[in-house]
PDB file of C-alpha atoms in Angstrom:
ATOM      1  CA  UNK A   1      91.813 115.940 178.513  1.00 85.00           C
ATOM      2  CA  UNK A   2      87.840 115.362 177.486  1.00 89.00           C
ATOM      3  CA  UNK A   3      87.123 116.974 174.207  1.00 95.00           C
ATOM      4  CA  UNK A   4      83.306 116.784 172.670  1.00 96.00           C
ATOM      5  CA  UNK A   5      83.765 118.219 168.529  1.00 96.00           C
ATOM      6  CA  UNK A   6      80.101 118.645 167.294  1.00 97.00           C
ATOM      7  CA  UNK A   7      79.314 118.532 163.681  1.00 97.00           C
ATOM      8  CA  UNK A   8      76.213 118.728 161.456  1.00 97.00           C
ATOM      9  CA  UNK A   9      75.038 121.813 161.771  1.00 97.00           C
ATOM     10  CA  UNK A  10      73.409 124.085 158.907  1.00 97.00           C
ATOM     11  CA  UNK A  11      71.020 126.085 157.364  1.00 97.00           C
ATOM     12  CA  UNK A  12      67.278 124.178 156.928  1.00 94.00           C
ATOM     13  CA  UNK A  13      64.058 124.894 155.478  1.00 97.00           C
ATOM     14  CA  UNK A  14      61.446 124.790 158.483  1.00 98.00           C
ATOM     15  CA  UNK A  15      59.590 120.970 158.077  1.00 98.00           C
ATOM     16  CA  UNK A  16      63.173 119.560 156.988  1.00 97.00           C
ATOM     17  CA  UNK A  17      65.922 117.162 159.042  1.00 98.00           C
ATOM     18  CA  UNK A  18      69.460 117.160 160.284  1.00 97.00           C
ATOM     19  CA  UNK A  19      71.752 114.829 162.445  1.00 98.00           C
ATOM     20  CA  UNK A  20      73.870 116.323 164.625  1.00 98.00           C
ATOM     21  CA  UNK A  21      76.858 114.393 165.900  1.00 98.00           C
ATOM     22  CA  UNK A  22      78.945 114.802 168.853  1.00 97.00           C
ATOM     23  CA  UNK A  23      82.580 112.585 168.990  1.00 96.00           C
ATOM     24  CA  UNK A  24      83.590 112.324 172.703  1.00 95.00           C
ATOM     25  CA  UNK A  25      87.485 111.453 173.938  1.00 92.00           C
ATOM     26  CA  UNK A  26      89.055 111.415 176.810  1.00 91.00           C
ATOM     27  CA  UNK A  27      87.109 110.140 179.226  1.00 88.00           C
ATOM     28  CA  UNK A  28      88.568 106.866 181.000  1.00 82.00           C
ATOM     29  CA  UNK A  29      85.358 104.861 180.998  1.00 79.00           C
ATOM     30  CA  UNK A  30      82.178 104.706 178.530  1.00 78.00           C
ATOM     31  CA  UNK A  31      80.013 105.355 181.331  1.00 89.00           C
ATOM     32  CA  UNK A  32      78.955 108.823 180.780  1.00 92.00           C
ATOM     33  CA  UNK A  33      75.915 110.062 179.826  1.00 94.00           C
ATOM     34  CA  UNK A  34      75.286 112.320 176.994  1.00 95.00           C
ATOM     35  CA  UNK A  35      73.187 114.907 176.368  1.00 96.00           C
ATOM     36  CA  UNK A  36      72.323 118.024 173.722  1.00 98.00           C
ATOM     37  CA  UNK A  37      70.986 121.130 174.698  1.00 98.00           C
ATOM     38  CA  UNK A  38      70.586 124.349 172.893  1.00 98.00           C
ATOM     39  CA  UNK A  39      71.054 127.984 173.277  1.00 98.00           C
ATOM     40  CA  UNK A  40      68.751 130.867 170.456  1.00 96.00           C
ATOM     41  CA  UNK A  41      70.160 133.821 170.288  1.00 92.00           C
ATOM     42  CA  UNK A  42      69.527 136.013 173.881  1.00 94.00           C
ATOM     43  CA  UNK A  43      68.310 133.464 175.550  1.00 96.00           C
ATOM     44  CA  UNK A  44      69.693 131.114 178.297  1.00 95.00           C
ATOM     45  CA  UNK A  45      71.019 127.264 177.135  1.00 96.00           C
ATOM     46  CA  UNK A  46      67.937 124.740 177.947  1.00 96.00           C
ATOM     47  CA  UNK A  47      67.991 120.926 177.615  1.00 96.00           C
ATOM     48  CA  UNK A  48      66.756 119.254 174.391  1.00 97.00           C
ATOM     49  CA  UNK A  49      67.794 115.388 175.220  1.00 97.00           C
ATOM     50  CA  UNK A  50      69.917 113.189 177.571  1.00 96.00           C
ATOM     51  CA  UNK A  51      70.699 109.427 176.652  1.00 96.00           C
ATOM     52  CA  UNK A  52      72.450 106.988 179.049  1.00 95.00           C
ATOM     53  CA  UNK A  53      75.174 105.025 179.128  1.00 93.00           C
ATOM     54  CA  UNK A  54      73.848 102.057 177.166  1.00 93.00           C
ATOM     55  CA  UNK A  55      71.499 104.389 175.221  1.00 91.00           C
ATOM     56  CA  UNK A  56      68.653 102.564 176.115  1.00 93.00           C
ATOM     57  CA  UNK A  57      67.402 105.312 178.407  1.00 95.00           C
ATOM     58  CA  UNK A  58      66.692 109.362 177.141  1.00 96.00           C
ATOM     59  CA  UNK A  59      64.837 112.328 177.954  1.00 95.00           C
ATOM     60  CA  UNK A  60      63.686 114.882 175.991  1.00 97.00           C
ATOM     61  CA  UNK A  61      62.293 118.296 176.785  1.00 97.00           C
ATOM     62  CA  UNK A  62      58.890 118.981 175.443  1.00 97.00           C
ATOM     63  CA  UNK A  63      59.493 121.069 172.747  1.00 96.00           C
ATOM     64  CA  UNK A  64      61.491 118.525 170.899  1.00 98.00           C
ATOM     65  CA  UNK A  65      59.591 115.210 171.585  1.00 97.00           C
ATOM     66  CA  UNK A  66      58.444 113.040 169.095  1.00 97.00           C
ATOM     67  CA  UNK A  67      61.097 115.244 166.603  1.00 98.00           C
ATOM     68  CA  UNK A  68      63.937 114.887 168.161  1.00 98.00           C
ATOM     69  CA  UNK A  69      66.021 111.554 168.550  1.00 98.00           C
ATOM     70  CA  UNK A  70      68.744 110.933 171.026  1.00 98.00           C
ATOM     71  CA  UNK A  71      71.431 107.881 170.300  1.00 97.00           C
ATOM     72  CA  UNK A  72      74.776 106.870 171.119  1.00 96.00           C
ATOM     73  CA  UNK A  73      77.752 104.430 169.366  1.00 95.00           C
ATOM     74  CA  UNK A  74      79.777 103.933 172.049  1.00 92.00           C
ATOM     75  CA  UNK A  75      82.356 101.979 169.679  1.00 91.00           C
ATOM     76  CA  UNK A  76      82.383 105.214 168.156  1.00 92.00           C
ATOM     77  CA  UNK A  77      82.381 107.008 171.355  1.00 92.00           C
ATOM     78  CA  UNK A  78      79.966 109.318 169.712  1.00 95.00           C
ATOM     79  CA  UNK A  79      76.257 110.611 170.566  1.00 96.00           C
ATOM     80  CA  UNK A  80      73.667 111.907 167.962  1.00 98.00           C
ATOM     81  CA  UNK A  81      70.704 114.268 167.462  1.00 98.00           C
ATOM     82  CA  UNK A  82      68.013 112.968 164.713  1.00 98.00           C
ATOM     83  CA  UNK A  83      66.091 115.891 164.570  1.00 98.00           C
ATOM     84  CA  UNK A  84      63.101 116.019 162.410  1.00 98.00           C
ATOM     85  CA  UNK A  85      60.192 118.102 161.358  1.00 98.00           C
ATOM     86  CA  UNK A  86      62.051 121.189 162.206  1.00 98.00           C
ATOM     87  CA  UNK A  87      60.783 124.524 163.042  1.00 98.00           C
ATOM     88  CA  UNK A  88      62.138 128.409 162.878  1.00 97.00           C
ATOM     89  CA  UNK A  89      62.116 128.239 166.672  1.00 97.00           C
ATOM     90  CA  UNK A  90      64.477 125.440 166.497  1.00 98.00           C
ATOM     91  CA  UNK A  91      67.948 127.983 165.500  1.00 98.00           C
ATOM     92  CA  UNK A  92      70.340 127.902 167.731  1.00 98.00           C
ATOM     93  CA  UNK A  93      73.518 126.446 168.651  1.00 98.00           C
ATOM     94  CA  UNK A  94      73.384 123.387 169.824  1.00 98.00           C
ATOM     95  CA  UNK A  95      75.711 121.892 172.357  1.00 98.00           C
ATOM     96  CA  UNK A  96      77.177 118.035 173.278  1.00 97.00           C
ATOM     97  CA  UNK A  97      77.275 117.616 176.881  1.00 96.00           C
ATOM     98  CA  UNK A  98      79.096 115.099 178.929  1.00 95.00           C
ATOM     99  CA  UNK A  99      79.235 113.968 182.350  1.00 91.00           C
ATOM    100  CA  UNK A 100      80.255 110.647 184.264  1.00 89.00           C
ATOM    101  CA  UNK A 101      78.707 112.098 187.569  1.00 89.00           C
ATOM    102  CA  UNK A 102      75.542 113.005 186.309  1.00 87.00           C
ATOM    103  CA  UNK A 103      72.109 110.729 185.529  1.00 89.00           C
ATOM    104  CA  UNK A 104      71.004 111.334 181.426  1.00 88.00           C
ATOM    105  CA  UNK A 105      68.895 114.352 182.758  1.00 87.00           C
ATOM    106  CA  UNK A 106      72.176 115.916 182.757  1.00 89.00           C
ATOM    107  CA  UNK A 107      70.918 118.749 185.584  1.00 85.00           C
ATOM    108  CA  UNK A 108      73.561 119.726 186.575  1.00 86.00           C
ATOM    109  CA  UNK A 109      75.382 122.065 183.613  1.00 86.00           C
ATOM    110  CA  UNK A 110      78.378 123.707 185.732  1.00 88.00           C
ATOM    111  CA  UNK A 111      79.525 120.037 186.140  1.00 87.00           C
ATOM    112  CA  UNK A 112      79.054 118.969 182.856  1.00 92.00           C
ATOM    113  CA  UNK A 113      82.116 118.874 179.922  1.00 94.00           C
ATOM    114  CA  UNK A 114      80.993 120.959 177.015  1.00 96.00           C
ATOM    115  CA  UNK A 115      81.385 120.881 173.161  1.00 96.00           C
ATOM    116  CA  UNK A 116      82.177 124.148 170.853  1.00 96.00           C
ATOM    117  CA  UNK A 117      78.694 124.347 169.725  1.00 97.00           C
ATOM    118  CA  UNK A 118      77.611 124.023 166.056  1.00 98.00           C
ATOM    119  CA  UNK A 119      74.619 126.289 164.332  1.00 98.00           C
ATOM    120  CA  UNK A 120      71.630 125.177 163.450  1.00 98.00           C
ATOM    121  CA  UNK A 121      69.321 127.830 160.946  1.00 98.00           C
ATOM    122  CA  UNK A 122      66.184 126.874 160.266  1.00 98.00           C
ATOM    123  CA  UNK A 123      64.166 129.622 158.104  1.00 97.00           C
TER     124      UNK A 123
END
């Protein structure tokens, strides 16, 4: 049973940081990539980062790069988001994804495992 639990979320001034962290279980191997993505009120989830197995690999949508930062612990079995300098448009809830079938662009969502979610204000 694969289970992502995100945590970190919370209420920021705009120009301020938060990690996010996603612990993964279940999977039988490490060799999954990992991935955030995002979804603001009324509109549809879009792709912030991907990171791969080894996390020496990411992608990050435009919006976020050179803000955002993507890592993995695999001891830990865990992925981050360093996210810095952030902005008003930045609220939303932000998702873990997972999937051992899928490169770190992580395109293909209805394949991916998903996490609860975990608000992120920014005002």
């Amino acid at each position: 049973h694969v289970q992502l639990v995100e945590s970190g979320g919370e209420s920021m001034q705009a120009g301020g940081s938060l990690r996010l962290s996603c612990a993964a279980s279940g999977f039988t191997s490490d060799n999954v990539c990992m991935g955030w993505f995002r979804q603001a009120p009324g509109k549809e989830r879009e792709r912030d980062a991907g990171i791969d197995v080894d996390g020496t690999t990411s992608y990050y949508a435009d919006s976020v790069k050179g803000r955002f930062t993507v890592s993995r612990d695999n001891a830990e079995r865990t992925v981050y988001l360093q996210m810095d300098s952030l902005k008003p448009e930045d609220t939303a809830v932000y998702y873990c994804a997972a999937d051992p079938f899928s490169s770190f662009f992580l395109i293909n969502p209805a394949g991916h495992s998903w996490g609860q979610g975990t608000q992120v204000t920014v005002s």
